[in-house]
Amino acid sequence: MAQSYRREPEEQYQSVSQRAKRTTTNLKYLPRQRQAEHPRWLVGLLFVQRMSILSTIGLASAVCVCLAWITYIQQEWNQKLVEKQRLERLGREIENQIPPIEQDSLNRIPADYKKATPGDDIDIERSTPRTAPLPSPTDTGEQQPEPLPAGY
């Protein structure tokens, strides 16, 4: 036969209440003390402590952000510097490949040589457009028209 370990609800209530009565009679309570008010100077110091903690966290995070930004800028700067040095090296190599202009060749320029200026443009009038003659209706179209000559 299986025994039931389940108590009836009334038995549970009675046992709990009896235990509660026993424990309450044996406990001795300390008298409740009213929470003492702190002096104003102590309240002020506690407030300053809380604010200094918050400001320390804020400053530390700002320093971390600034250091990250500085590191990023330095990397960009170094990349641009390497690119500039590469271009300067390439420019020197190109200059070394070009033969130098000799003074004799500069002296051989004619005396009446005039450099071109923007005001020296040559104006050419526009000619009428050339059109190909239309084939007559008697032509079967098997003959190809001669190409027009280029030029003005």
Short mmCIF file of the C-alpha atoms (twelve columns), coordinates in Angstrom:
data_MODEL
# 
_entry.id   MODEL 
# 
loop_
_atom_site.group_PDB 
_atom_site.id 
_atom_site.type_symbol 
_atom_site.label_atom_id 
_atom_site.label_alt_id 
_atom_site.label_comp_id 
_atom_site.label_asym_id 
_atom_site.label_seq_id 
_atom_site.Cartn_x 
_atom_site.Cartn_y 
_atom_site.Cartn_z 
_atom_site.pdbx_PDB_model_num 
ATOM 1   C CA . MET A 1   0.000  0.000  0.000    1 
ATOM 2   C CA . ALA A 2   1.289  3.315  -1.007   1 
ATOM 3   C CA . GLN A 3   1.405  5.912  1.690    1 
ATOM 4   C CA . SER A 4   0.365  9.402  0.921    1 
ATOM 5   C CA . TYR A 5   2.845  12.039 2.011    1 
ATOM 6   C CA . ARG A 6   0.409  14.747 1.187    1 
ATOM 7   C CA . ARG A 7   -1.082 16.543 4.115    1 
ATOM 8   C CA . GLU A 8   -4.531 17.836 4.206    1 
ATOM 9   C CA . PRO A 9   -4.794 21.637 3.841    1 
ATOM 10  C CA . GLU A 10  -5.995 22.069 7.398    1 
ATOM 11  C CA . GLU A 11  -3.036 20.141 8.754    1 
ATOM 12  C CA . GLN A 12  -0.675 22.326 6.713    1 
ATOM 13  C CA . TYR A 13  -2.267 25.474 8.059    1 
ATOM 14  C CA . GLN A 14  -2.121 24.265 11.611   1 
ATOM 15  C CA . SER A 15  1.503  23.164 11.374   1 
ATOM 16  C CA . VAL A 16  2.585  26.443 9.789    1 
ATOM 17  C CA . SER A 17  0.733  28.514 12.321   1 
ATOM 18  C CA . GLN A 18  2.116  26.464 15.197   1 
ATOM 19  C CA . ARG A 19  5.663  26.855 13.853   1 
ATOM 20  C CA . ALA A 20  5.142  30.552 13.367   1 
ATOM 21  C CA . LYS A 21  3.928  30.918 16.944   1 
ATOM 22  C CA . ARG A 22  6.897  29.032 18.264   1 
ATOM 23  C CA . THR A 23  9.428  31.056 16.298   1 
ATOM 24  C CA . THR A 24  7.863  34.377 17.148   1 
ATOM 25  C CA . THR A 25  7.980  33.750 20.822   1 
ATOM 26  C CA . ASN A 26  11.665 32.791 20.772   1 
ATOM 27  C CA . LEU A 27  12.908 35.794 18.732   1 
ATOM 28  C CA . LYS A 28  14.080 38.861 20.442   1 
ATOM 29  C CA . TYR A 29  13.820 42.036 18.387   1 
ATOM 30  C CA . LEU A 30  16.221 44.890 18.537   1 
ATOM 31  C CA . PRO A 31  14.481 48.164 19.050   1 
ATOM 32  C CA . ARG A 32  13.903 50.007 15.782   1 
ATOM 33  C CA . GLN A 33  16.096 52.986 15.414   1 
ATOM 34  C CA . ARG A 34  15.075 55.951 13.445   1 
ATOM 35  C CA . GLN A 35  17.461 56.615 10.601   1 
ATOM 36  C CA . ALA A 36  19.699 59.414 11.721   1 
ATOM 37  C CA . GLU A 37  19.967 62.418 9.452    1 
ATOM 38  C CA . HIS A 38  23.420 63.148 8.171    1 
ATOM 39  C CA . PRO A 39  24.904 66.581 8.596    1 
ATOM 40  C CA . ARG A 40  24.767 68.879 5.583    1 
ATOM 41  C CA . TRP A 41  28.507 68.826 5.036    1 
ATOM 42  C CA . LEU A 42  28.433 65.021 4.814    1 
ATOM 43  C CA . VAL A 43  25.524 65.092 2.344    1 
ATOM 44  C CA . GLY A 44  27.486 67.602 0.265    1 
ATOM 45  C CA . LEU A 45  30.581 65.406 0.289    1 
ATOM 46  C CA . LEU A 46  28.563 62.356 -0.789   1 
ATOM 47  C CA . PHE A 47  27.075 64.369 -3.657   1 
ATOM 48  C CA . VAL A 48  30.532 65.536 -4.728   1 
ATOM 49  C CA . GLN A 49  31.760 61.932 -4.605   1 
ATOM 50  C CA . ARG A 50  28.946 60.749 -6.901   1 
ATOM 51  C CA . MET A 51  29.531 63.599 -9.331   1 
ATOM 52  C CA . SER A 52  33.286 62.989 -9.371   1 
ATOM 53  C CA . ILE A 53  32.695 59.331 -10.255  1 
ATOM 54  C CA . LEU A 54  30.446 60.329 -13.153  1 
ATOM 55  C CA . SER A 55  32.843 63.009 -14.344  1 
ATOM 56  C CA . THR A 56  35.781 60.577 -14.132  1 
ATOM 57  C CA . ILE A 57  33.945 58.079 -16.314  1 
ATOM 58  C CA . GLY A 58  33.043 60.844 -18.782  1 
ATOM 59  C CA . LEU A 59  36.606 62.163 -18.964  1 
ATOM 60  C CA . ALA A 60  38.061 58.684 -19.392  1 
ATOM 61  C CA . SER A 61  35.691 57.956 -22.265  1 
ATOM 62  C CA . ALA A 62  36.495 61.341 -23.867  1 
ATOM 63  C CA . VAL A 63  40.233 60.600 -23.623  1 
ATOM 64  C CA . CYS A 64  39.702 57.199 -25.279  1 
ATOM 65  C CA . VAL A 65  37.757 58.818 -28.124  1 
ATOM 66  C CA . CYS A 66  40.474 61.468 -28.596  1 
ATOM 67  C CA . LEU A 67  43.234 58.857 -28.661  1 
ATOM 68  C CA . ALA A 68  41.328 56.800 -31.230  1 
ATOM 69  C CA . TRP A 69  40.835 59.904 -33.399  1 
ATOM 70  C CA . ILE A 70  44.519 60.850 -33.129  1 
ATOM 71  C CA . THR A 71  45.568 57.319 -34.099  1 
ATOM 72  C CA . TYR A 72  43.261 57.419 -37.123  1 
ATOM 73  C CA . ILE A 73  44.619 60.814 -38.232  1 
ATOM 74  C CA . GLN A 74  48.226 59.616 -37.842  1 
ATOM 75  C CA . GLN A 75  47.545 56.568 -40.007  1 
ATOM 76  C CA . GLU A 76  45.953 58.739 -42.702  1 
ATOM 77  C CA . TRP A 77  48.869 61.176 -42.526  1 
ATOM 78  C CA . ASN A 78  51.427 58.379 -42.873  1 
ATOM 79  C CA . GLN A 79  49.597 56.937 -45.892  1 
ATOM 80  C CA . LYS A 80  49.547 60.357 -47.599  1 
ATOM 81  C CA . LEU A 81  53.243 60.878 -46.777  1 
ATOM 82  C CA . VAL A 82  54.200 57.523 -48.283  1 
ATOM 83  C CA . GLU A 83  52.164 58.359 -51.411  1 
ATOM 84  C CA . LYS A 84  53.848 61.785 -51.673  1 
ATOM 85  C CA . GLN A 85  57.312 60.269 -51.334  1 
ATOM 86  C CA . ARG A 86  56.475 57.668 -53.991  1 
ATOM 87  C CA . LEU A 87  55.289 60.387 -56.397  1 
ATOM 88  C CA . GLU A 88  58.394 62.510 -55.744  1 
ATOM 89  C CA . ARG A 89  60.617 59.484 -56.428  1 
ATOM 90  C CA . LEU A 90  58.689 58.774 -59.638  1 
ATOM 91  C CA . GLY A 91  59.042 62.429 -60.691  1 
ATOM 92  C CA . ARG A 92  62.809 62.321 -60.153  1 
ATOM 93  C CA . GLU A 93  63.031 59.142 -62.221  1 
ATOM 94  C CA . ILE A 94  61.095 60.778 -65.060  1 
ATOM 95  C CA . GLU A 95  63.262 63.909 -64.918  1 
ATOM 96  C CA . ASN A 96  66.391 61.753 -65.132  1 
ATOM 97  C CA . GLN A 97  65.072 60.016 -68.249  1 
ATOM 98  C CA . ILE A 98  64.490 63.288 -70.160  1 
ATOM 99  C CA . PRO A 99  67.656 64.546 -71.849  1 
ATOM 100 C CA . PRO A 100 68.652 68.000 -70.666  1 
ATOM 101 C CA . ILE A 101 68.051 70.953 -72.971  1 
ATOM 102 C CA . GLU A 102 71.358 72.333 -74.139  1 
ATOM 103 C CA . GLN A 103 72.043 76.029 -74.254  1 
ATOM 104 C CA . ASP A 104 73.092 75.753 -77.915  1 
ATOM 105 C CA . SER A 105 69.638 74.564 -78.931  1 
ATOM 106 C CA . LEU A 106 68.094 77.506 -77.072  1 
ATOM 107 C CA . ASN A 107 70.380 79.920 -78.950  1 
ATOM 108 C CA . ARG A 108 69.258 78.509 -82.313  1 
ATOM 109 C CA . ILE A 109 65.682 79.781 -81.876  1 
ATOM 110 C CA . PRO A 110 65.034 82.428 -84.551  1 
ATOM 111 C CA . ALA A 111 64.990 86.013 -83.346  1 
ATOM 112 C CA . ASP A 112 61.587 86.729 -84.944  1 
ATOM 113 C CA . TYR A 113 59.994 83.760 -83.136  1 
ATOM 114 C CA . LYS A 114 56.881 84.843 -81.314  1 
ATOM 115 C CA . LYS A 115 55.123 82.749 -78.727  1 
ATOM 116 C CA . ALA A 116 51.452 82.109 -79.341  1 
ATOM 117 C CA . THR A 117 49.039 84.085 -77.199  1 
ATOM 118 C CA . PRO A 118 45.299 83.632 -76.777  1 
ATOM 119 C CA . GLY A 119 44.651 86.758 -78.894  1 
ATOM 120 C CA . ASP A 120 46.452 85.242 -81.888  1 
ATOM 121 C CA . ASP A 121 43.661 82.794 -82.747  1 
ATOM 122 C CA . ILE A 122 42.833 82.353 -86.401  1 
ATOM 123 C CA . ASP A 123 39.166 82.901 -87.230  1 
ATOM 124 C CA . ILE A 124 37.807 80.829 -90.079  1 
ATOM 125 C CA . GLU A 125 34.372 81.480 -91.459  1 
ATOM 126 C CA . ARG A 126 32.031 78.568 -91.603  1 
ATOM 127 C CA . SER A 127 31.284 77.302 -95.093  1 
ATOM 128 C CA . THR A 128 27.906 76.087 -96.262  1 
ATOM 129 C CA . PRO A 129 27.334 72.409 -95.618  1 
ATOM 130 C CA . ARG A 130 27.706 70.123 -98.593  1 
ATOM 131 C CA . THR A 131 24.896 67.787 -99.356  1 
ATOM 132 C CA . ALA A 132 25.022 64.760 -101.552 1 
ATOM 133 C CA . PRO A 133 22.936 65.067 -104.708 1 
ATOM 134 C CA . LEU A 134 19.748 63.065 -104.620 1 
ATOM 135 C CA . PRO A 135 19.650 60.170 -107.067 1 
ATOM 136 C CA . SER A 136 17.326 60.696 -110.000 1 
ATOM 137 C CA . PRO A 137 14.331 58.415 -110.250 1 
ATOM 138 C CA . THR A 138 15.789 56.832 -113.376 1 
ATOM 139 C CA . ASP A 139 18.817 55.512 -111.452 1 
ATOM 140 C CA . THR A 140 18.352 52.053 -110.101 1 
ATOM 141 C CA . GLY A 141 20.532 52.879 -107.132 1 
ATOM 142 C CA . GLU A 142 23.128 50.258 -108.012 1 
ATOM 143 C CA . GLN A 143 25.782 52.891 -108.638 1 
ATOM 144 C CA . GLN A 144 27.471 54.159 -105.544 1 
ATOM 145 C CA . PRO A 145 27.907 57.924 -105.314 1 
ATOM 146 C CA . GLU A 146 31.440 59.225 -105.341 1 
ATOM 147 C CA . PRO A 147 32.696 60.368 -101.935 1 
ATOM 148 C CA . LEU A 148 32.858 64.105 -101.448 1 
ATOM 149 C CA . PRO A 149 36.337 65.572 -101.113 1 
ATOM 150 C CA . ALA A 150 37.289 66.745 -97.648  1 
ATOM 151 C CA . GLY A 151 38.321 70.314 -97.068  1 
ATOM 152 C CA . TYR A 152 36.994 73.820 -97.324  1 
# 
